[in-house]
PDB file of C-alpha atoms in Angstrom:
ATOM      1  CA  MET A   1     170.773 110.441  60.021  1.00  0.00           C
ATOM      2  CA  ILE A   2     173.439 110.966  57.345  1.00  0.00           C
ATOM      3  CA  ARG A   3     171.124 113.143  55.284  1.00  0.00           C
ATOM      4  CA  TRP A   4     170.385 115.279  58.337  1.00  0.00           C
ATOM      5  CA  LEU A   5     174.129 115.705  58.937  1.00  0.00           C
ATOM      6  CA  LEU A   6     174.599 116.671  55.282  1.00  0.00           C
ATOM      7  CA  ARG A   7     171.810 119.231  55.615  1.00  0.00           C
ATOM      8  CA  ALA A   8     173.425 120.672  58.742  1.00  0.00           C
ATOM      9  CA  VAL A   9     176.832 120.997  57.032  1.00  0.00           C
ATOM     10  CA  VAL A  10     175.277 122.611  53.949  1.00  0.00           C
ATOM     11  CA  ALA A  11     173.349 125.059  56.137  1.00  0.00           C
ATOM     12  CA  ALA A  12     176.535 125.856  58.064  1.00  0.00           C
ATOM     13  CA  GLY A  13     178.338 126.490  54.779  1.00  0.00           C
ATOM     14  CA  LEU A  14     175.580 128.799  53.590  1.00  0.00           C
ATOM     15  CA  LEU A  15     175.494 130.707  56.867  1.00  0.00           C
ATOM     16  CA  GLY A  16     179.292 130.893  56.925  1.00  0.00           C
ATOM     17  CA  SER A  17     179.362 132.328  53.431  1.00  0.00           C
ATOM     18  CA  ALA A  18     176.617 134.793  54.338  1.00  0.00           C
ATOM     19  CA  TRP A  19     178.632 135.901  57.376  1.00  0.00           C
ATOM     20  CA  VAL A  20     181.831 136.327  55.349  1.00  0.00           C
ATOM     21  CA  HIS A  21     179.987 138.433  52.785  1.00  0.00           C
ATOM     22  CA  TYR A  22     178.456 140.580  55.525  1.00  0.00           C
ATOM     23  CA  VAL A  23     181.833 141.192  57.168  1.00  0.00           C
ATOM     24  CA  VAL A  24     183.470 142.050  53.840  1.00  0.00           C
ATOM     25  CA  TRP A  25     180.500 144.264  52.940  1.00  0.00           C
ATOM     26  CA  GLN A  26     181.034 146.196  56.181  1.00  0.00           C
ATOM     27  CA  ASP A  27     184.795 146.352  55.547  1.00  0.00           C
ATOM     28  CA  TRP A  28     184.875 147.674  51.977  1.00  0.00           C
ATOM     29  CA  ALA A  29     182.209 146.308  49.626  1.00  0.00           C
ATOM     30  CA  SER A  30     179.501 148.724  50.792  1.00  0.00           C
ATOM     31  CA  GLU A  31     181.432 151.456  48.973  1.00  0.00           C
ATOM     32  CA  THR A  32     181.260 149.757  45.553  1.00  0.00           C
ATOM     33  CA  ASP A  33     178.391 150.306  43.134  1.00  0.00           C
ATOM     34  CA  VAL A  34     177.618 146.794  41.885  1.00  0.00           C
ATOM     35  CA  VAL A  35     179.528 144.432  44.137  1.00  0.00           C
ATOM     36  CA  GLY A  36     178.257 146.004  47.354  1.00  0.00           C
ATOM     37  CA  PRO A  37     174.581 145.235  46.678  1.00  0.00           C
ATOM     38  CA  LEU A  38     175.536 141.781  45.363  1.00  0.00           C
ATOM     39  CA  PHE A  39     177.286 141.036  48.655  1.00  0.00           C
ATOM     40  CA  LEU A  40     174.070 141.903  50.498  1.00  0.00           C
ATOM     41  CA  VAL A  41     172.121 139.637  48.145  1.00  0.00           C
ATOM     42  CA  ASN A  42     174.543 136.846  49.108  1.00  0.00           C
ATOM     43  CA  VAL A  43     173.941 137.542  52.798  1.00  0.00           C
ATOM     44  CA  VAL A  44     170.164 137.289  52.460  1.00  0.00           C
ATOM     45  CA  ALA A  45     170.229 134.391  49.991  1.00  0.00           C
ATOM     46  CA  GLY A  46     172.610 132.390  52.186  1.00  0.00           C
ATOM     47  CA  VAL A  47     170.303 132.712  55.185  1.00  0.00           C
ATOM     48  CA  VAL A  48     167.123 131.960  53.220  1.00  0.00           C
ATOM     49  CA  ILE A  49     168.600 128.911  51.476  1.00  0.00           C
ATOM     50  CA  ALA A  50     170.044 127.618  54.766  1.00  0.00           C
ATOM     51  CA  ILE A  51     166.582 127.752  56.349  1.00  0.00           C
ATOM     52  CA  ALA A  52     165.104 126.004  53.307  1.00  0.00           C
ATOM     53  CA  VAL A  53     167.755 123.257  53.386  1.00  0.00           C
ATOM     54  CA  LEU A  54     166.926 122.518  57.016  1.00  0.00           C
ATOM     55  CA  ALA A  55     163.148 122.912  56.855  1.00  0.00           C
ATOM     56  CA  TRP A  56     162.139 121.633  53.416  1.00  0.00           C
ATOM     57  CA  HIS A  57     163.276 118.083  52.722  1.00  0.00           C
ATOM     58  CA  HIS A  58     163.187 118.364  48.962  1.00  0.00           C
ATOM     59  CA  TRP A  59     165.814 118.448  46.252  1.00  0.00           C
ATOM     60  CA  LEU A  60     165.195 122.125  45.374  1.00  0.00           C
ATOM     61  CA  PRO A  61     166.965 123.654  48.419  1.00  0.00           C
ATOM     62  CA  ALA A  62     169.952 121.378  47.743  1.00  0.00           C
ATOM     63  CA  LEU A  63     170.010 122.563  44.145  1.00  0.00           C
ATOM     64  CA  ALA A  64     169.773 126.174  45.341  1.00  0.00           C
ATOM     65  CA  ALA A  65     172.726 125.594  47.702  1.00  0.00           C
ATOM     66  CA  ILE A  66     174.785 124.174  44.848  1.00  0.00           C
ATOM     67  CA  GLY A  67     173.872 127.095  42.602  1.00  0.00           C
ATOM     68  CA  PHE A  68     174.695 129.554  45.383  1.00  0.00           C
ATOM     69  CA  GLY A  69     178.095 127.973  45.963  1.00  0.00           C
ATOM     70  CA  LEU A  70     178.992 127.738  42.280  1.00  0.00           C
ATOM     71  CA  ALA A  71     177.828 131.269  41.456  1.00  0.00           C
ATOM     72  CA  THR A  72     179.676 132.782  44.398  1.00  0.00           C
ATOM     73  CA  LEU A  73     182.847 130.820  43.710  1.00  0.00           C
ATOM     74  CA  GLY A  74     182.596 131.740  40.026  1.00  0.00           C
ATOM     75  CA  ALA A  75     182.305 135.440  40.846  1.00  0.00           C
ATOM     76  CA  TYR A  76     185.287 135.150  43.168  1.00  0.00           C
ATOM     77  CA  VAL A  77     187.402 133.410  40.516  1.00  0.00           C
ATOM     78  CA  LEU A  78     186.512 136.188  38.087  1.00  0.00           C
ATOM     79  CA  SER A  79     187.584 138.780  40.661  1.00  0.00           C
ATOM     80  CA  LEU A  80     190.913 136.948  40.992  1.00  0.00           C
ATOM     81  CA  THR A  81     191.543 136.674  37.255  1.00  0.00           C
ATOM     82  CA  THR A  82     189.863 139.245  35.032  1.00  0.00           C
ATOM     83  CA  GLY A  83     188.124 141.371  37.632  1.00  0.00           C
ATOM     84  CA  PHE A  84     184.450 141.413  38.596  1.00  0.00           C
ATOM     85  CA  PHE A  85     182.639 144.725  38.071  1.00  0.00           C
ATOM     86  CA  GLY A  86     185.848 146.619  38.760  1.00  0.00           C
ATOM     87  CA  VAL A  87     186.868 144.543  41.805  1.00  0.00           C
ATOM     88  CA  SER A  88     190.154 142.638  41.649  1.00  0.00           C
ATOM     89  CA  GLU A  89     191.096 140.324  44.501  1.00  0.00           C
ATOM     90  CA  ARG A  90     194.440 138.699  45.396  1.00  0.00           C
ATOM     91  CA  PHE A  91     193.466 135.871  47.832  1.00  0.00           C
ATOM     92  CA  THR A  92     195.345 137.322  50.776  1.00  0.00           C
ATOM     93  CA  SER A  93     192.794 137.558  53.568  1.00  0.00           C
ATOM     94  CA  GLN A  94     191.343 135.053  55.992  1.00  0.00           C
ATOM     95  CA  ALA A  95     187.837 136.098  54.894  1.00  0.00           C
ATOM     96  CA  GLU A  96     188.646 135.004  51.347  1.00  0.00           C
ATOM     97  CA  LEU A  97     189.884 131.629  52.569  1.00  0.00           C
ATOM     98  CA  TRP A  98     186.772 131.048  54.698  1.00  0.00           C
ATOM     99  CA  GLY A  99     184.575 132.168  51.827  1.00  0.00           C
ATOM    100  CA  VAL A 100     186.097 129.577  49.505  1.00  0.00           C
ATOM    101  CA  ILE A 101     185.836 126.841  52.161  1.00  0.00           C
ATOM    102  CA  THR A 102     182.203 127.563  53.013  1.00  0.00           C
ATOM    103  CA  GLU A 103     181.095 127.868  49.400  1.00  0.00           C
ATOM    104  CA  ALA A 104     182.899 124.677  48.403  1.00  0.00           C
ATOM    105  CA  ALA A 105     181.143 122.952  51.313  1.00  0.00           C
ATOM    106  CA  CYS A 106     177.802 124.114  49.927  1.00  0.00           C
ATOM    107  CA  VAL A 107     178.517 122.376  46.642  1.00  0.00           C
ATOM    108  CA  ILE A 108     180.274 119.256  47.904  1.00  0.00           C
ATOM    109  CA  PHE A 109     177.838 118.375  50.675  1.00  0.00           C
ATOM    110  CA  ALA A 110     174.641 119.359  48.826  1.00  0.00           C
ATOM    111  CA  LEU A 111     175.396 117.083  45.860  1.00  0.00           C
ATOM    112  CA  PRO A 112     174.494 113.866  47.747  1.00  0.00           C
ATOM    113  CA  LEU A 113     171.208 115.465  48.814  1.00  0.00           C
ATOM    114  CA  LEU A 114     170.089 115.507  45.192  1.00  0.00           C
ATOM    115  CA  ARG A 115     170.041 111.705  45.164  1.00  0.00           C
ATOM    116  CA  GLY A 116     167.937 109.296  47.120  1.00  0.00           C
ATOM    117  CA  ARG A 117     164.477 109.278  48.545  1.00  0.00           C
ATOM    118  CA  GLU A 118     163.461 112.142  50.764  1.00  0.00           C
ATOM    119  CA  SER A 119     160.611 110.221  52.400  1.00  0.00           C
ATOM    120  CA  THR A 120     163.107 108.182  54.450  1.00  0.00           C
ATOM    121  CA  ASP A 121     164.746 111.339  55.796  1.00  0.00           C
ATOM    122  CA  ARG A 122     162.025 112.215  58.277  1.00  0.00           C
TER     123      ARG A 122
END
C-alpha cells in the first residue's frame, strides 16, 4: 500500500512538472531556440515516465523519475545562476515554485522505490 502511494505521488510530481513546462512553453519558451524544444522534451518525458512508474513495478521507472527530477532541477539552478542556453531566471513566478516542488517530489518520493522487493507490491 505504501509503495503504491509513493508511486502515485511520484507520478503526480512528474505530471505536475510536465504541466508546468507545457504552460511555460506556451508562455515564452516556444520562442527560444534550445530551451523551447527541451521544455517539450520535459513534457513528453514527464508523461511517459509517470505512466511507467504506475504500470511497471520495477526499479527502472523510479530511477528515471529521479534522473528527470535532478536533471530538471539542475537545469533550473543553472538558469538562476549562470544562465542556461541564454535563459536567465529570477524565481519570481508561481510556475517556477510549482516546478521546483514537483521535481523535488519526483526525487524525494522515488528514492524509497529503489529499495525493497517489488514482488510484494502487487
